[in-house]
mmCIF file of C-alpha atoms in Angstrom:
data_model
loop_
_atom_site.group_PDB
_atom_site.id
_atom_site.type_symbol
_atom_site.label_atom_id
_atom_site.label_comp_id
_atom_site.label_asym_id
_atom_site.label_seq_id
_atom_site.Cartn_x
_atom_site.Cartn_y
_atom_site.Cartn_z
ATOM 1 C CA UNK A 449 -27.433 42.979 -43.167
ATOM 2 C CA UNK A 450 -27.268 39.155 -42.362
ATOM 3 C CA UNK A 451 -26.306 37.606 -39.642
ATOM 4 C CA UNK A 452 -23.305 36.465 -40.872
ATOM 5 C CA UNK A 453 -21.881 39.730 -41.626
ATOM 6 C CA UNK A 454 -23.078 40.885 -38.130
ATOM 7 C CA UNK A 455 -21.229 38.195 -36.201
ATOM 8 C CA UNK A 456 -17.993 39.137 -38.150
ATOM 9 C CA UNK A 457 -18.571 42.822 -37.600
ATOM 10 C CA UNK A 458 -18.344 42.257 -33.782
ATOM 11 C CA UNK A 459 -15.693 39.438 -33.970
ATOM 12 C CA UNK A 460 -18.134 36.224 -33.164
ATOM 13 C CA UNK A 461 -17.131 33.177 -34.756
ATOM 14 C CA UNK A 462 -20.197 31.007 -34.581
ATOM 15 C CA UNK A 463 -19.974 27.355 -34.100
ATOM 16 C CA UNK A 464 -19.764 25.065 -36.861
ATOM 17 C CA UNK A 465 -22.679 22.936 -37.365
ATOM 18 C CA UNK A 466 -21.061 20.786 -39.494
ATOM 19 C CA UNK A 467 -21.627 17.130 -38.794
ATOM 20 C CA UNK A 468 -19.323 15.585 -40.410
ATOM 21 C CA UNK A 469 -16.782 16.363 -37.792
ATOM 22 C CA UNK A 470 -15.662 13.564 -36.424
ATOM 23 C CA UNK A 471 -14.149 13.114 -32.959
ATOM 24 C CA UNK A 472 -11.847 10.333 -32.181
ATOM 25 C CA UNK A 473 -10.257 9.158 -29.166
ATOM 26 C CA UNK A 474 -7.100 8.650 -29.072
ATOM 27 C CA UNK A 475 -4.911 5.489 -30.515
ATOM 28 C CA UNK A 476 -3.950 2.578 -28.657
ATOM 29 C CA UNK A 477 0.433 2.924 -28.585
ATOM 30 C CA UNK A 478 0.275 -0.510 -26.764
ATOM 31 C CA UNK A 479 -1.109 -3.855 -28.695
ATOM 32 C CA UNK A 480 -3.195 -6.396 -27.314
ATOM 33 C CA UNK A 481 -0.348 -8.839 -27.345
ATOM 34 C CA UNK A 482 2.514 -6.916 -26.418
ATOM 35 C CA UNK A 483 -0.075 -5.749 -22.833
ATOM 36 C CA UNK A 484 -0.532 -9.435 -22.703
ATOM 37 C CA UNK A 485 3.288 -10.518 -22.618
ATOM 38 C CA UNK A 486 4.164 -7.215 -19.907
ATOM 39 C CA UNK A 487 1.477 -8.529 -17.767
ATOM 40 C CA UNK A 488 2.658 -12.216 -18.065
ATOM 41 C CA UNK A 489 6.597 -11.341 -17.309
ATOM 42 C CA UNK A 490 5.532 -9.059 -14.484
ATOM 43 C CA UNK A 491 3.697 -12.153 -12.904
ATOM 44 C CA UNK A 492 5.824 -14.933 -14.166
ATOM 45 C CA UNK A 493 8.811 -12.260 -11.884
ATOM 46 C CA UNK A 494 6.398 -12.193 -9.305
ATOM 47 C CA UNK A 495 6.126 -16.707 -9.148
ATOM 48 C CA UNK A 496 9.422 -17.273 -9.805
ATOM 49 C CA UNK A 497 11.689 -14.256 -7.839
ATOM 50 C CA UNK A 498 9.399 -12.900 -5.516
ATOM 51 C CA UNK A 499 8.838 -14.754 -1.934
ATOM 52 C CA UNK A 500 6.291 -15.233 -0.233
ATOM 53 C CA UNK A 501 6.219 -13.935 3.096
ATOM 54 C CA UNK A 502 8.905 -11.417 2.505
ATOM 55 C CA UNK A 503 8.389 -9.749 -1.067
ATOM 56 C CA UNK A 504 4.464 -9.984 -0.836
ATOM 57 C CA UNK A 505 1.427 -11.457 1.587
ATOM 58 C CA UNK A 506 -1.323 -13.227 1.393
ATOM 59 C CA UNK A 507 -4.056 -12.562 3.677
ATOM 60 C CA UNK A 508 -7.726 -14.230 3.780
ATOM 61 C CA UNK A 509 -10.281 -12.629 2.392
ATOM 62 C CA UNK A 510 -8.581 -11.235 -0.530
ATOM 63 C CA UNK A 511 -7.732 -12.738 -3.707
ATOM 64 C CA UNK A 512 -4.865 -10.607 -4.405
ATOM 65 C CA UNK A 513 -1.124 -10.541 -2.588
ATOM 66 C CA UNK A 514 -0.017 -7.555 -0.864
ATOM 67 C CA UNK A 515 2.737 -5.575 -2.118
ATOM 68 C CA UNK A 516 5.157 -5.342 0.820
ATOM 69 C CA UNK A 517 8.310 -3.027 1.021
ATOM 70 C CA UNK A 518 11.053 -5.620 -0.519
ATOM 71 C CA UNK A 519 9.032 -6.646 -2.720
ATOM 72 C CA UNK A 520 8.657 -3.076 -4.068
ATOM 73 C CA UNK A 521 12.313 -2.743 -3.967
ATOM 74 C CA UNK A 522 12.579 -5.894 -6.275
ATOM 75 C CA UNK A 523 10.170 -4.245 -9.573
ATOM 76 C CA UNK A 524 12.272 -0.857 -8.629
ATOM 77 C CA UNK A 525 15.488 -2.665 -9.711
ATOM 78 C CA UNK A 526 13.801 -5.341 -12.561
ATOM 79 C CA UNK A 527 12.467 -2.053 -13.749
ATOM 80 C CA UNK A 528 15.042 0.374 -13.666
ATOM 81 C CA UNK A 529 13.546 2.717 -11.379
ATOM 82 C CA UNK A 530 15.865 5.034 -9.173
ATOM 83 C CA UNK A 531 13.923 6.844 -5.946
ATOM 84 C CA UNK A 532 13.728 9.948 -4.967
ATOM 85 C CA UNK A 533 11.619 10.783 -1.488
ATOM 86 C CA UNK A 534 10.519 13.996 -0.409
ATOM 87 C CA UNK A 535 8.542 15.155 2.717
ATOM 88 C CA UNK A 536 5.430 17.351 1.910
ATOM 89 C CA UNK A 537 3.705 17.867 5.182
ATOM 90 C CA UNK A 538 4.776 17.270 8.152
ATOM 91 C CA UNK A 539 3.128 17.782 12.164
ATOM 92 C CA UNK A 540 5.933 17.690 14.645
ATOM 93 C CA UNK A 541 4.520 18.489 18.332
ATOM 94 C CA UNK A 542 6.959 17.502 20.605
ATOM 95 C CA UNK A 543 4.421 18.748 23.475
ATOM 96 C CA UNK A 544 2.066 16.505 22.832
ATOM 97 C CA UNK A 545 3.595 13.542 20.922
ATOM 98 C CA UNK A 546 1.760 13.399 17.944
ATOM 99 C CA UNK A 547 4.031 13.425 14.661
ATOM 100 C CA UNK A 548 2.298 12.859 11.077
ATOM 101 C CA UNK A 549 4.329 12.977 7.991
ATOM 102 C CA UNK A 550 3.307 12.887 4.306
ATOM 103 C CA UNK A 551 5.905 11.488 1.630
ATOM 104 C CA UNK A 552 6.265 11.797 -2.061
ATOM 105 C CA UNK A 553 7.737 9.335 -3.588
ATOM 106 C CA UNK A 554 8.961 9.690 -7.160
ATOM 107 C CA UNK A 555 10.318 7.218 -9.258
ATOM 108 C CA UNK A 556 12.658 7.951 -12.542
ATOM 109 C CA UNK A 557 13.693 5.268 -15.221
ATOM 110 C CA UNK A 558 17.500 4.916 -15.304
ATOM 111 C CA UNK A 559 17.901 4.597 -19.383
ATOM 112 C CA UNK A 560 16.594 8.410 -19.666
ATOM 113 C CA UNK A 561 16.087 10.053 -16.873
ATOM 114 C CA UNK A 562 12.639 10.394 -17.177
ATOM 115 C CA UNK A 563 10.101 10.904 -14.142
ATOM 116 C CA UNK A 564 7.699 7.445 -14.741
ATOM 117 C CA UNK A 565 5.582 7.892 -11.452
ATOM 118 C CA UNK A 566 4.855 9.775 -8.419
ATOM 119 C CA UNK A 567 3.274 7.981 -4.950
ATOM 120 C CA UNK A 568 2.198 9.597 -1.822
ATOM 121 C CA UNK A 569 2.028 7.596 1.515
ATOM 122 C CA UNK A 570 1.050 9.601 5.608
ATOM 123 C CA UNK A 571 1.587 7.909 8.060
ATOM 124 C CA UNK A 572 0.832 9.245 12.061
ATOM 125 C CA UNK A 573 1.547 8.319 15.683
ATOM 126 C CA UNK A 574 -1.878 7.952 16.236
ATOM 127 C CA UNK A 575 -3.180 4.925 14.251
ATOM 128 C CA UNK A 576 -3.603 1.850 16.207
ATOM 129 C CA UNK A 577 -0.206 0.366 15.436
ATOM 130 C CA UNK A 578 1.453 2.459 17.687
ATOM 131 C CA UNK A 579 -1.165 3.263 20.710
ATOM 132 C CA UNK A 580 0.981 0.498 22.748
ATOM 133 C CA UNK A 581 4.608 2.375 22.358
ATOM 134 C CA UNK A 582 5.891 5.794 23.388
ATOM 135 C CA UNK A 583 5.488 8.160 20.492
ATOM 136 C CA UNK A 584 9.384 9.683 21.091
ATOM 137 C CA UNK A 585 10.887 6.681 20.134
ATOM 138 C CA UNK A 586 8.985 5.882 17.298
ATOM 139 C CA UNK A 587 9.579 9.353 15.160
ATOM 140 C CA UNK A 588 11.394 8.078 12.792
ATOM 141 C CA UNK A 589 9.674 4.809 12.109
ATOM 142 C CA UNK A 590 6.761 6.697 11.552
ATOM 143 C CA UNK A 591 8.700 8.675 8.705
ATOM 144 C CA UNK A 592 9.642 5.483 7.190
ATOM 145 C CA UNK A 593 6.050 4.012 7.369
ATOM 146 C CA UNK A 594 4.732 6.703 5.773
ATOM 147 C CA UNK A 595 8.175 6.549 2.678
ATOM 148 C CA UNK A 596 6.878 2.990 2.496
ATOM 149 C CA UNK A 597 3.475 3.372 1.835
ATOM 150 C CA UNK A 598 4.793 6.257 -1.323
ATOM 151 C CA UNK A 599 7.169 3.406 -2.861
ATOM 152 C CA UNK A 600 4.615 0.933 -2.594
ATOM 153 C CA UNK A 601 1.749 3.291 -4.463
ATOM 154 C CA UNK A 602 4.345 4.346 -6.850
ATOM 155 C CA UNK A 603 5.628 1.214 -7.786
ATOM 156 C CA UNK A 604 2.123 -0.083 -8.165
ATOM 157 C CA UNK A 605 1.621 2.905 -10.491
ATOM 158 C CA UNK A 606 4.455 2.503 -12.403
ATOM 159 C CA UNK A 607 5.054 -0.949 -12.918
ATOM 160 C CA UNK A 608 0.850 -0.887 -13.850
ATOM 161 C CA UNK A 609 0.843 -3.856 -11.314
ATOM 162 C CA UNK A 610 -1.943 -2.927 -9.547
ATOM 163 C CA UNK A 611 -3.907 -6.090 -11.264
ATOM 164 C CA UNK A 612 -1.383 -8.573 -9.244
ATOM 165 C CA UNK A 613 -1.308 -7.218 -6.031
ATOM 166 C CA UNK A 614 -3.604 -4.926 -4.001
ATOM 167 C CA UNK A 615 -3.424 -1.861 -1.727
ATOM 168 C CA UNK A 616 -0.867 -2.472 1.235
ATOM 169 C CA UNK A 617 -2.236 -4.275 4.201
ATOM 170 C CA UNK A 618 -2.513 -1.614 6.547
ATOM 171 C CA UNK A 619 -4.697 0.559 4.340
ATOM 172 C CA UNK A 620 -7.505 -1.732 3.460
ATOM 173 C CA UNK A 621 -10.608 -0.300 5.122
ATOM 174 C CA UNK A 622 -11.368 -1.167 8.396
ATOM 175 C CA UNK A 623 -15.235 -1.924 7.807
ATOM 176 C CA UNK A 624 -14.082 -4.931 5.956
ATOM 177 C CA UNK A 625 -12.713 -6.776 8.728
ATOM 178 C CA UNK A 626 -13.503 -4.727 12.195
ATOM 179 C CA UNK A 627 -17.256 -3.855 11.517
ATOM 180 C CA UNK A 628 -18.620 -6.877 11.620
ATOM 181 C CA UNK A 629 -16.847 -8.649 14.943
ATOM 182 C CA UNK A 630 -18.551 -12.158 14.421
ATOM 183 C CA UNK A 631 -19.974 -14.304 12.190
ATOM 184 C CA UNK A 632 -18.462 -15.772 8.695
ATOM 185 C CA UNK A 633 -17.926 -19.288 10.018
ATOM 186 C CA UNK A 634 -15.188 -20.913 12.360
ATOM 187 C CA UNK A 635 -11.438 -20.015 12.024
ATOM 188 C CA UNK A 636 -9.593 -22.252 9.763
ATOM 189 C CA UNK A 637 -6.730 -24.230 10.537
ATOM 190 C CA UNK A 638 -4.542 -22.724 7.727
ATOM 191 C CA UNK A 639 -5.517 -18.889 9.631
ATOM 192 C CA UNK A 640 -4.337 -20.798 12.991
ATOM 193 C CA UNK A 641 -0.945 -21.838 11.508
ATOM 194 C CA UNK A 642 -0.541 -18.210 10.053
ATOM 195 C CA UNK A 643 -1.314 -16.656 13.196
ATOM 196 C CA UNK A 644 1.401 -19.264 14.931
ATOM 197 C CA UNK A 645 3.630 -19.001 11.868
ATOM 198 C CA UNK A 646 3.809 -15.164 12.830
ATOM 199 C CA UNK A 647 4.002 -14.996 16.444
ATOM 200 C CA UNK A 648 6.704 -17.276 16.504
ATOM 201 C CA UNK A 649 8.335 -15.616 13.883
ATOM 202 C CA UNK A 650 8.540 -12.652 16.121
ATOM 203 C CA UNK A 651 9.150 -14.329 19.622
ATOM 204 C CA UNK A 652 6.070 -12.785 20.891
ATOM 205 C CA UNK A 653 5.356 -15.006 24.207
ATOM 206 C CA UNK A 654 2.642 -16.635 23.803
ATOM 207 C CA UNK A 655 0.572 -14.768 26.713
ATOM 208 C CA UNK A 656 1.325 -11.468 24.957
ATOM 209 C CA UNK A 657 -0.766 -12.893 22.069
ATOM 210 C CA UNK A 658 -3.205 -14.376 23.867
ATOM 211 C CA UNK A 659 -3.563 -11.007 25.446
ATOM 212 C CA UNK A 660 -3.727 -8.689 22.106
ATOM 213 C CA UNK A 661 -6.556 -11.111 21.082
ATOM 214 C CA UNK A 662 -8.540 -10.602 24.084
ATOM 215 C CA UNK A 663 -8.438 -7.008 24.494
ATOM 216 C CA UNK A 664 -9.285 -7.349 20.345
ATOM 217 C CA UNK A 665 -12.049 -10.011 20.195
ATOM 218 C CA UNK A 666 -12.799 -10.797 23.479
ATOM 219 C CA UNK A 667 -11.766 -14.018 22.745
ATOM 220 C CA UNK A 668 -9.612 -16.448 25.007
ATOM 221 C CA UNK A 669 -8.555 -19.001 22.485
ATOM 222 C CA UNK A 670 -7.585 -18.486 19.035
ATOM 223 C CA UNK A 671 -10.014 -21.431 18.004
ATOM 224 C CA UNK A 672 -12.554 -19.160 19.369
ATOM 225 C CA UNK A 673 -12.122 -16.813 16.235
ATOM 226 C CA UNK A 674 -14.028 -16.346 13.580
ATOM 227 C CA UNK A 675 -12.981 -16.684 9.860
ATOM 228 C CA UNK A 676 -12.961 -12.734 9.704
ATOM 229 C CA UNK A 677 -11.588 -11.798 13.329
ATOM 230 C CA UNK A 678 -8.993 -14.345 12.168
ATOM 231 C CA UNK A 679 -8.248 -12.493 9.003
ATOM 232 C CA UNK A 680 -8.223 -8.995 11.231
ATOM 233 C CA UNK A 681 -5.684 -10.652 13.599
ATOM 234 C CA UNK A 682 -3.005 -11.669 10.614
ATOM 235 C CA UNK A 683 -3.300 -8.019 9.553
ATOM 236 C CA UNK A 684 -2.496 -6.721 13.214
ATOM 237 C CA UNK A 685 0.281 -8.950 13.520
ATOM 238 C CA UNK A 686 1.750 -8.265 9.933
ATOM 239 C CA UNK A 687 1.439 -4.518 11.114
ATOM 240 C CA UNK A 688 3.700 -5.276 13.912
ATOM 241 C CA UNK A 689 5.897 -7.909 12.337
ATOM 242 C CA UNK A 690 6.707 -4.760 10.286
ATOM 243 C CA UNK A 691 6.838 -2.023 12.599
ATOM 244 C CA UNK A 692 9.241 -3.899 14.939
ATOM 245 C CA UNK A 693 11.305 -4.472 11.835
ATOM 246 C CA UNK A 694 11.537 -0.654 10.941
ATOM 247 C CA UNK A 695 12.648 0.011 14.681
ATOM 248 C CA UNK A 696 15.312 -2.409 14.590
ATOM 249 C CA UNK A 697 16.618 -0.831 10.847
ATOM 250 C CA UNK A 698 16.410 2.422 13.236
ATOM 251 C CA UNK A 699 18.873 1.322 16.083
ATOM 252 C CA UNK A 700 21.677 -0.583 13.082
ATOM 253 C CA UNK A 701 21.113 3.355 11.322
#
């Protein structure tokens, strides 16, 4: 008896060595040309409706804007994207003040109905953003931190826009900026006028700034900074621009 007849009598189908099988990935639904032209309207959008400052930031020592939360709002409605948000996880300990919350946001095309992507953003009253402010009054900005930080990775996702802007500010990793304290040349005076442009933009006296980059830097002046410790600062006070913002949408709600 061969071994053919064997493997059928106890129901083995043997691989096929054939090698002429051919395995092919699959096609490409998109054309060169047509990728090209999405990717130029999405960024000529970006130049000529989306501000600077407000839609998106720039911040030294990236090449790449950052996606902020009106901007987001902007490619939802170019797009056709309606929003749906939904709270996964949540930590509520009103004993000890810590609150964490975990958001899903998912975003559906208006024409069909169809789910185009999903985006999760946490956010906790324990990052440094918040150390300064009593964590009972900020329960609700930390729930709309955290719905911010979903719309902004789902719009990224869906919009495939990820190759104009990067991550949001607040998540780029902290080794980047905090690890090394000095070094990386003197601060520039386009950093100063951001850093003045900012402060004054949220009539923060000028001690209380002077203060937040001592107890940062160790640093009395801002002309003291370095190029990086300059770009760390911008971050902290975009951070803050926003979080201030989110509590003042919190007392008009």
């Amino acid at each position: 008896m061969n071994s053919v007849m064997l493997s059928q009598r106890n129901n083995i189908v043997p691989f096929s060595n054939n090698d002429s099988e051919i395995v092919s990935l699959p096609n490409i639904v998109v054309s060169t040309t047509e990728s090209k032209r999405r990717v130029e309207e999405l960024q000529t959008f970006v130049e000529e409706v989306m501000v600077k400052g407000v839609d998106y930031g720039l911040v030294d020592g990236f090449s790449k804007p950052t996606l902020l939360k009106p901007g987001a709002e902007k490619l939802c409605d170019v797009f056709g994207f309606s929003k749906t948000a939904d709270v996964v996880n949540r930590i509520e300990q009103w004993e000890s003040g810590i609150f964490a919350y975990e958001v899903k946001m998912t975003l559906i095309r208006k024409d069909n109905g169809l789910v185009e992507a999903e985006g999760l953003g946490s956010c906790n009253s324990k990052e440094s953003s918040f150390q300064q402010q009593d964590p009972y009054t900020i329960v609700n900005t930390v729930l709309k931190m955290a719905k911010k930080r979903a719309l902004i990775d789902a719009v990224l996702s869906a919009t495939r826009s990820s190759g104009v802007f990067t991550q949001d500010i607040e998540d780029f990793p902290q080794a980047k900026t905090k690890a090394i304290k000095g070094g990386g040349g003197q601060v520039t005076k386009a950093q100063l006028q951001n850093i003045f442009n900012i402060v004054d933009e949220m009539n923060m006296p000028t001690d209380v700034a002077k203060e937040l980059m001592k107890m940062t830097f160790g640093v009395e002046r801002s002309t003291q900074l370095t190029k990086k410790q300059a770009s760390d600062f911008i971050q902290d006070l975009l951070m803050l621009k926003e979080v201030r913002t989110m509590d003042e949408q919190n007392h008009i709600d």
